[in-house]
C-alpha cells in the first residue's frame, strides 16, 4: 500500500481530465475492402489490444485499491466487522473497495472480487505474465488460466512455475497450459493444491440461472468432482429405470424429473420443507385476457406458464392452498401501493370504512403500512418492503430478500424514519457498506427508487421491480416569435 499520496502536478491532472472527457473510440480497418489475409492479421492485432487493455485494467484496479486503505474499516469485534476473513481480501485494502469496483463497472460483487484478486495476483505472483499481457504477447485467457492455478501459491514458487511455463504458453491450448501448471504445482507443493480445493469448497453454493426466453431455468451446485459424478450416475440410473418401465418422455427430461423429485421428496409427508413462492401477475393475465408475463420469485415466465402454476396451487380461483396463504399486491403504474392477505382483503371489504359504516364514502381502507416510532420495522412494513424490492437493492446485487434486511436509508440514529419510504432491502454485505464505509451516499425517493453514489463519484440508480422509469421529457417548443429551423421542414427538402 502507498503510505504517502504521490504528488501530481496540476497540469498533468488537468490533461488526464481532458483525455477522460474524450469519447471512447476503437481503431477499425475497413472490413469490407480487406483481404482474407488482412482480416486474419487484424483479428490477431485485436487479440493483442484486448490483452493490453486487460493489463491496463488490472493497473487501474490496483491503483483504486491503493486509494482505498483499510485504516478506516471497522476493527475486528466491533459493529460492522466481518466475523471471518474472506478468501478474496487484499492485504491492506479496504474490504469495501470491491463493492465500489462493482458499482463502477456495473458488475456483480463476485465478478469484482475476481477482477481485484486477479490484478493482485499479477502484481504479487505473476509479474512476467503481467508484462507479457501488457506487451500484447500473451492473451488474457491464458493469463487467467495461470492466475487460477497460482493465485494461492507462495510467490517464490509461483515465479518458478511461471518461468517454466510462460515461454511455451502461446503454443499450448488454454486447457493444456492450465494442466501443465497444475502438474508443476503438484510436483513442487501438493499442499497448495489442497488449499485451492478448500477455498473452492468454502465458495461453493447452489445457483439458479433463468433462461430469458423459454420459461426454464438451470440449477447448478458446486460439488467435489467425485460427489458430482456420483450424483449424476444416480440420477441417470433412476431415469433409465423409468424409461425401462415404459415412460415415453425423453431421457433428458426424465433425468430432470428425477433430480427435482430427489430434492423435493414429494412422497415424504410431515418432513417436507415449505418453500415460499412470490407470484406476480396482473388480473388480466390470470383471467386469460392478456399475455403479459408474470413472475415467480423474480424470474420472468409467460402468462400461460403462470396460469399452469396457479392451477397446480389451486389458486386460479383466488383460493389459498391448504395450509398456506395468498398475498395480494396493489400497484399503481408499477409502484406498489399496498399488500394484504386474501383473508384481510375479505375482512376489509366486509367491514368497509370504520368512519362511515353506512355508505360508500370512498375513504381509503387499505394503503401502505404507516410509519412507526421505533427502530424495528413492523411485520406489515417488512412484508411491504420485501414484496416491493424482492432482492437486495444495491446496484449490481441480486441477493434474494430471504438474505436481505429492511434497512433504514437515512439511519434511524440520524433522524431517519421507520417508514417504507425510508426502508429498502440490503443484503448483509451491502448493509455493512452503507453503514460503515466512508464516502458512500444512499438516497431513496418515496416510490422506492434508490440512488447510490460511491466515494469515486460513480452513481447508479435502481428501481423496484415493476416500477416504470419516468417518461422522457419533451423538448420545450420554440418561442412564438422565433422562426422554425429550416432543417426541421417536412419533405420534400
Tab-separated table of C-alpha atoms in Angstrom, residues 148-431:
chain	number	residue	atom	x	y	z
A	148	UNK	CA	-6.499	-19.670	-11.477
A	149	UNK	CA	-3.719	-22.163	-10.724
A	150	UNK	CA	-1.186	-19.974	-8.891
A	151	UNK	CA	-3.158	-17.288	-7.047
A	152	UNK	CA	-2.908	-19.118	-3.683
A	153	UNK	CA	0.701	-20.237	-4.160
A	154	UNK	CA	3.753	-18.846	-2.358
A	155	UNK	CA	5.121	-16.003	-4.562
A	156	UNK	CA	8.598	-17.552	-4.927
A	157	UNK	CA	7.100	-20.860	-6.080
A	158	UNK	CA	4.664	-19.066	-8.408
A	159	UNK	CA	7.596	-17.240	-10.045
A	160	UNK	CA	9.393	-20.572	-10.642
A	161	UNK	CA	6.370	-22.211	-12.236
A	162	UNK	CA	5.650	-19.087	-14.272
A	163	UNK	CA	9.216	-19.106	-15.599
A	164	UNK	CA	8.823	-22.759	-16.601
A	165	UNK	CA	5.508	-22.490	-18.473
A	166	UNK	CA	5.457	-18.947	-19.857
A	167	UNK	CA	7.914	-19.453	-22.770
A	168	UNK	CA	5.656	-22.124	-24.319
A	169	UNK	CA	2.316	-20.669	-23.141
A	170	UNK	CA	1.127	-19.445	-26.546
A	171	UNK	CA	1.967	-22.813	-28.152
A	172	UNK	CA	-0.376	-24.641	-25.747
A	173	UNK	CA	-4.157	-24.582	-25.612
A	174	UNK	CA	-5.616	-22.897	-22.540
A	175	UNK	CA	-6.572	-26.283	-21.097
A	176	UNK	CA	-3.126	-27.801	-21.641
A	177	UNK	CA	-1.423	-24.710	-20.196
A	178	UNK	CA	-3.535	-24.962	-17.076
A	179	UNK	CA	-2.884	-28.713	-16.804
A	180	UNK	CA	0.875	-28.182	-17.152
A	181	UNK	CA	0.898	-25.531	-14.430
A	182	UNK	CA	-1.092	-27.811	-12.109
A	183	UNK	CA	1.348	-30.684	-12.747
A	184	UNK	CA	4.318	-28.489	-11.821
A	185	UNK	CA	2.489	-27.214	-8.750
A	186	UNK	CA	1.700	-30.756	-7.600
A	187	UNK	CA	5.341	-31.741	-8.017
A	188	UNK	CA	6.546	-28.742	-6.017
A	189	UNK	CA	3.806	-28.203	-3.418
A	190	UNK	CA	0.808	-30.525	-3.081
A	191	UNK	CA	-0.393	-28.505	-0.071
A	192	UNK	CA	-1.100	-25.541	-2.350
A	193	UNK	CA	-3.443	-27.648	-4.467
A	194	UNK	CA	-5.198	-28.828	-1.324
A	195	UNK	CA	-5.586	-25.196	-0.278
A	196	UNK	CA	-7.210	-24.406	-3.632
A	197	UNK	CA	-9.688	-27.230	-3.075
A	198	UNK	CA	-10.563	-25.983	0.420
A	199	UNK	CA	-11.015	-22.463	-0.911
A	200	UNK	CA	-13.335	-23.748	-3.645
A	201	UNK	CA	-15.351	-25.679	-1.044
A	202	UNK	CA	-15.814	-22.517	1.046
A	203	UNK	CA	-17.069	-20.672	-2.024
A	204	UNK	CA	-19.387	-23.467	-3.136
A	205	UNK	CA	-23.076	-22.711	-3.476
A	206	UNK	CA	-26.263	-23.637	-5.332
A	207	UNK	CA	-27.274	-21.191	-8.058
A	208	UNK	CA	-30.194	-20.744	-10.448
A	209	UNK	CA	-29.685	-19.387	-13.971
A	210	UNK	CA	-33.001	-18.423	-15.623
A	211	UNK	CA	-33.398	-18.671	-19.368
A	212	UNK	CA	-34.649	-15.363	-20.816
A	213	UNK	CA	-36.894	-16.894	-23.452
A	214	UNK	CA	-38.372	-20.325	-22.710
A	215	UNK	CA	-39.555	-20.257	-19.093
A	216	UNK	CA	-36.898	-22.764	-17.998
A	217	UNK	CA	-34.026	-22.357	-15.545
A	218	UNK	CA	-30.799	-24.200	-14.804
A	219	UNK	CA	-29.896	-25.104	-11.218
A	220	UNK	CA	-26.191	-25.667	-10.549
A	221	UNK	CA	-24.285	-26.800	-7.467
A	222	UNK	CA	-20.555	-26.599	-6.764
A	223	UNK	CA	-19.539	-30.090	-5.587
A	224	UNK	CA	-16.343	-32.120	-5.270
A	225	UNK	CA	-15.784	-33.954	-8.537
A	226	UNK	CA	-16.369	-37.412	-7.063
A	227	UNK	CA	-19.621	-36.322	-5.393
A	228	UNK	CA	-20.871	-34.661	-8.601
A	229	UNK	CA	-20.102	-37.830	-10.593
A	230	UNK	CA	-21.935	-39.996	-8.053
A	231	UNK	CA	-24.999	-37.708	-8.124
A	232	UNK	CA	-25.113	-37.744	-11.923
A	233	UNK	CA	-24.792	-41.529	-12.005
A	234	UNK	CA	-27.651	-41.920	-9.505
A	235	UNK	CA	-29.947	-39.587	-11.448
A	236	UNK	CA	-29.141	-41.324	-14.731
A	237	UNK	CA	-29.747	-44.813	-13.299
A	238	UNK	CA	-33.151	-43.856	-11.863
A	239	UNK	CA	-34.153	-42.151	-15.116
A	240	UNK	CA	-33.246	-45.258	-17.126
A	241	UNK	CA	-35.369	-47.354	-14.751
A	242	UNK	CA	-38.349	-45.114	-15.590
A	243	UNK	CA	-37.559	-45.465	-19.276
A	244	UNK	CA	-37.415	-49.254	-18.962
A	245	UNK	CA	-40.835	-49.176	-17.264
A	246	UNK	CA	-42.299	-47.564	-20.362
A	247	UNK	CA	-42.182	-43.818	-19.626
A	248	UNK	CA	-42.317	-42.203	-23.105
A	249	UNK	CA	-40.543	-38.957	-22.179
A	250	UNK	CA	-37.017	-38.286	-23.496
A	251	UNK	CA	-34.222	-39.490	-21.209
A	252	UNK	CA	-33.031	-35.931	-20.525
A	253	UNK	CA	-36.489	-34.897	-19.350
A	254	UNK	CA	-36.650	-37.975	-17.141
A	255	UNK	CA	-33.302	-37.065	-15.549
A	256	UNK	CA	-34.575	-33.573	-14.689
A	257	UNK	CA	-37.792	-35.017	-13.236
A	258	UNK	CA	-35.816	-37.481	-11.087
A	259	UNK	CA	-33.476	-34.699	-9.947
A	260	UNK	CA	-36.410	-32.493	-8.852
A	261	UNK	CA	-38.149	-35.384	-7.071
A	262	UNK	CA	-34.996	-36.329	-5.174
A	263	UNK	CA	-34.646	-32.778	-3.894
A	264	UNK	CA	-38.306	-32.121	-3.076
A	265	UNK	CA	-39.183	-35.690	-1.971
A	266	UNK	CA	-42.934	-35.375	-2.708
A	267	UNK	CA	-43.501	-38.908	-1.391
A	268	UNK	CA	-42.475	-37.893	2.141
A	269	UNK	CA	-45.153	-36.362	4.331
A	270	UNK	CA	-44.530	-34.481	7.541
A	271	UNK	CA	-40.853	-33.748	6.822
A	272	UNK	CA	-41.095	-31.637	3.673
A	273	UNK	CA	-39.682	-28.100	3.681
A	274	UNK	CA	-42.215	-25.419	2.764
A	275	UNK	CA	-40.916	-23.102	0.051
A	276	UNK	CA	-42.290	-19.588	-0.345
A	277	UNK	CA	-43.049	-18.548	-3.931
A	278	UNK	CA	-43.770	-14.917	-4.712
A	279	UNK	CA	-46.048	-14.828	-7.751
A	280	UNK	CA	-46.664	-11.519	-9.528
A	281	UNK	CA	-49.337	-11.231	-12.182
A	282	UNK	CA	-51.992	-8.847	-13.471
A	283	UNK	CA	-55.662	-9.701	-13.104
A	284	UNK	CA	-55.939	-9.729	-16.900
A	285	UNK	CA	-53.235	-12.392	-17.255
A	286	UNK	CA	-54.831	-14.554	-14.550
A	287	UNK	CA	-58.175	-14.394	-16.318
A	288	UNK	CA	-56.558	-15.196	-19.671
A	289	UNK	CA	-57.338	-11.771	-21.204
A	290	UNK	CA	-53.668	-10.803	-21.530
A	291	UNK	CA	-50.352	-12.453	-22.377
A	292	UNK	CA	-48.411	-10.069	-20.145
A	293	UNK	CA	-45.711	-12.042	-18.340
A	294	UNK	CA	-45.856	-12.509	-14.607
A	295	UNK	CA	-43.030	-13.539	-12.324
A	296	UNK	CA	-42.156	-16.333	-9.946
A	297	UNK	CA	-39.540	-15.399	-7.339
A	298	UNK	CA	-38.245	-12.694	-9.629
A	299	UNK	CA	-37.815	-14.944	-12.687
A	300	UNK	CA	-39.980	-13.931	-15.683
A	301	UNK	CA	-42.364	-16.537	-17.058
A	302	UNK	CA	-45.147	-16.407	-19.630
A	303	UNK	CA	-48.764	-15.896	-18.645
A	304	UNK	CA	-49.566	-19.448	-19.822
A	305	UNK	CA	-46.845	-20.885	-17.570
A	306	UNK	CA	-48.095	-18.715	-14.724
A	307	UNK	CA	-51.680	-19.938	-15.111
A	308	UNK	CA	-50.433	-23.525	-15.183
A	309	UNK	CA	-48.533	-22.961	-11.940
A	310	UNK	CA	-51.528	-21.318	-10.309
A	311	UNK	CA	-53.756	-24.214	-11.321
A	312	UNK	CA	-51.297	-26.587	-9.651
A	313	UNK	CA	-51.516	-24.473	-6.480
A	314	UNK	CA	-55.304	-24.429	-6.780
A	315	UNK	CA	-55.148	-20.652	-6.713
A	316	UNK	CA	-56.642	-19.591	-10.009
A	317	UNK	CA	-59.984	-19.487	-8.255
A	318	UNK	CA	-58.401	-16.995	-5.821
A	319	UNK	CA	-58.295	-19.583	-3.064
A	320	UNK	CA	-55.385	-20.166	-0.719
A	321	UNK	CA	-53.849	-23.656	-0.980
A	322	UNK	CA	-54.373	-25.784	2.111
A	323	UNK	CA	-52.083	-24.699	4.935
A	324	UNK	CA	-50.853	-21.668	3.005
A	325	UNK	CA	-51.929	-18.117	2.294
A	326	UNK	CA	-52.300	-15.809	-0.690
A	327	UNK	CA	-50.959	-12.253	-0.546
A	328	UNK	CA	-52.406	-9.700	-2.948
A	329	UNK	CA	-50.372	-6.690	-4.042
A	330	UNK	CA	-51.987	-3.491	-5.311
A	331	UNK	CA	-49.981	-1.354	-7.699
A	332	UNK	CA	-50.381	1.977	-9.463
A	333	UNK	CA	-48.349	2.346	-12.695
A	334	UNK	CA	-45.955	-0.291	-11.405
A	335	UNK	CA	-45.476	1.337	-7.982
A	336	UNK	CA	-46.511	-0.853	-5.049
A	337	UNK	CA	-49.343	0.747	-3.105
A	338	UNK	CA	-50.322	-1.944	-0.606
A	339	UNK	CA	-50.036	-5.604	0.322
A	340	UNK	CA	-52.618	-7.732	2.093
A	341	UNK	CA	-53.534	-11.363	2.536
A	342	UNK	CA	-56.656	-12.585	0.822
A	343	UNK	CA	-58.333	-13.080	4.202
A	344	UNK	CA	-57.556	-9.485	5.198
A	345	UNK	CA	-58.998	-8.195	1.922
A	346	UNK	CA	-62.223	-10.065	2.612
A	347	UNK	CA	-62.377	-8.625	6.141
A	348	UNK	CA	-61.757	-5.102	4.886
A	349	UNK	CA	-64.413	-5.473	2.214
A	350	UNK	CA	-66.919	-6.733	4.795
A	351	UNK	CA	-66.111	-4.051	7.369
A	352	UNK	CA	-65.944	-1.092	4.989
A	353	UNK	CA	-64.945	2.352	6.218
A	354	UNK	CA	-64.813	2.485	10.044
A	355	UNK	CA	-65.853	6.167	9.980
A	356	UNK	CA	-68.746	5.813	7.512
A	357	UNK	CA	-70.103	2.280	8.000
A	358	UNK	CA	-73.457	3.059	6.371
A	359	UNK	CA	-72.337	4.311	2.970
A	360	UNK	CA	-69.797	4.158	0.158
A	361	UNK	CA	-67.769	7.195	1.161
A	362	UNK	CA	-64.702	6.495	-0.969
A	363	UNK	CA	-62.335	6.577	2.016
A	364	UNK	CA	-59.121	4.610	1.792
A	365	UNK	CA	-59.305	1.377	3.758
A	366	UNK	CA	-56.021	-0.109	2.561
A	367	UNK	CA	-52.693	1.616	1.947
A	368	UNK	CA	-49.045	1.010	2.655
A	369	UNK	CA	-48.188	0.461	6.351
A	370	UNK	CA	-47.997	3.574	8.494
A	371	UNK	CA	-44.742	4.932	9.875
A	372	UNK	CA	-43.788	3.916	13.407
A	373	UNK	CA	-41.646	5.434	16.138
A	374	UNK	CA	-39.388	2.504	16.992
A	375	UNK	CA	-36.302	1.272	15.164
A	376	UNK	CA	-37.537	-2.205	14.196
A	377	UNK	CA	-39.922	-2.274	11.200
A	378	UNK	CA	-43.313	-3.843	11.840
A	379	UNK	CA	-44.317	-7.145	10.281
A	380	UNK	CA	-46.550	-5.248	7.827
A	381	UNK	CA	-43.646	-2.958	6.842
A	382	UNK	CA	-41.345	-5.955	6.392
A	383	UNK	CA	-43.899	-7.644	4.118
A	384	UNK	CA	-44.441	-4.449	2.103
A	385	UNK	CA	-40.727	-3.682	1.605
A	386	UNK	CA	-39.825	-7.295	0.761
A	387	UNK	CA	-42.676	-7.500	-1.747
A	388	UNK	CA	-41.665	-4.184	-3.300
A	389	UNK	CA	-37.927	-4.849	-3.519
A	390	UNK	CA	-37.744	-8.677	-3.956
A	391	UNK	CA	-33.904	-8.551	-3.921
A	392	UNK	CA	-31.082	-6.571	-2.361
A	393	UNK	CA	-31.422	-3.087	-3.840
A	394	UNK	CA	-27.702	-2.364	-4.113
A	395	UNK	CA	-26.920	-1.783	-7.797
A	396	UNK	CA	-25.485	-4.942	-9.424
A	397	UNK	CA	-26.590	-7.169	-6.483
A	398	UNK	CA	-29.392	-9.691	-6.894
A	399	UNK	CA	-29.364	-11.398	-3.490
A	400	UNK	CA	-32.884	-12.604	-2.634
A	401	UNK	CA	-34.890	-10.940	0.118
A	402	UNK	CA	-34.556	-14.046	2.254
A	403	UNK	CA	-30.929	-12.993	2.768
A	404	UNK	CA	-31.612	-9.253	2.973
A	405	UNK	CA	-32.646	-6.878	5.757
A	406	UNK	CA	-35.094	-3.970	5.649
A	407	UNK	CA	-32.564	-1.232	6.334
A	408	UNK	CA	-33.024	2.489	7.055
A	409	UNK	CA	-31.674	4.516	4.105
A	410	UNK	CA	-31.314	7.570	6.353
A	411	UNK	CA	-30.037	5.967	9.575
A	412	UNK	CA	-32.546	5.882	12.412
A	413	UNK	CA	-29.900	7.314	14.734
A	414	UNK	CA	-29.636	10.348	12.417
A	415	UNK	CA	-33.369	11.036	12.321
A	416	UNK	CA	-34.393	8.564	9.626
A	417	UNK	CA	-37.997	7.418	9.967
A	418	UNK	CA	-39.067	3.812	10.241
A	419	UNK	CA	-41.226	4.251	7.175
A	420	UNK	CA	-41.498	2.283	3.943
A	421	UNK	CA	-40.262	5.366	2.066
A	422	UNK	CA	-37.029	5.141	4.111
A	423	UNK	CA	-36.621	1.357	4.163
A	424	UNK	CA	-35.056	-0.828	1.486
A	425	UNK	CA	-33.773	-4.376	1.321
A	426	UNK	CA	-29.976	-4.733	1.568
A	427	UNK	CA	-28.021	-7.961	1.964
A	428	UNK	CA	-25.673	-8.152	4.954
A	429	UNK	CA	-22.605	-7.296	2.897
A	430	UNK	CA	-24.094	-4.168	1.331
A	431	UNK	CA	-25.725	-3.155	4.585
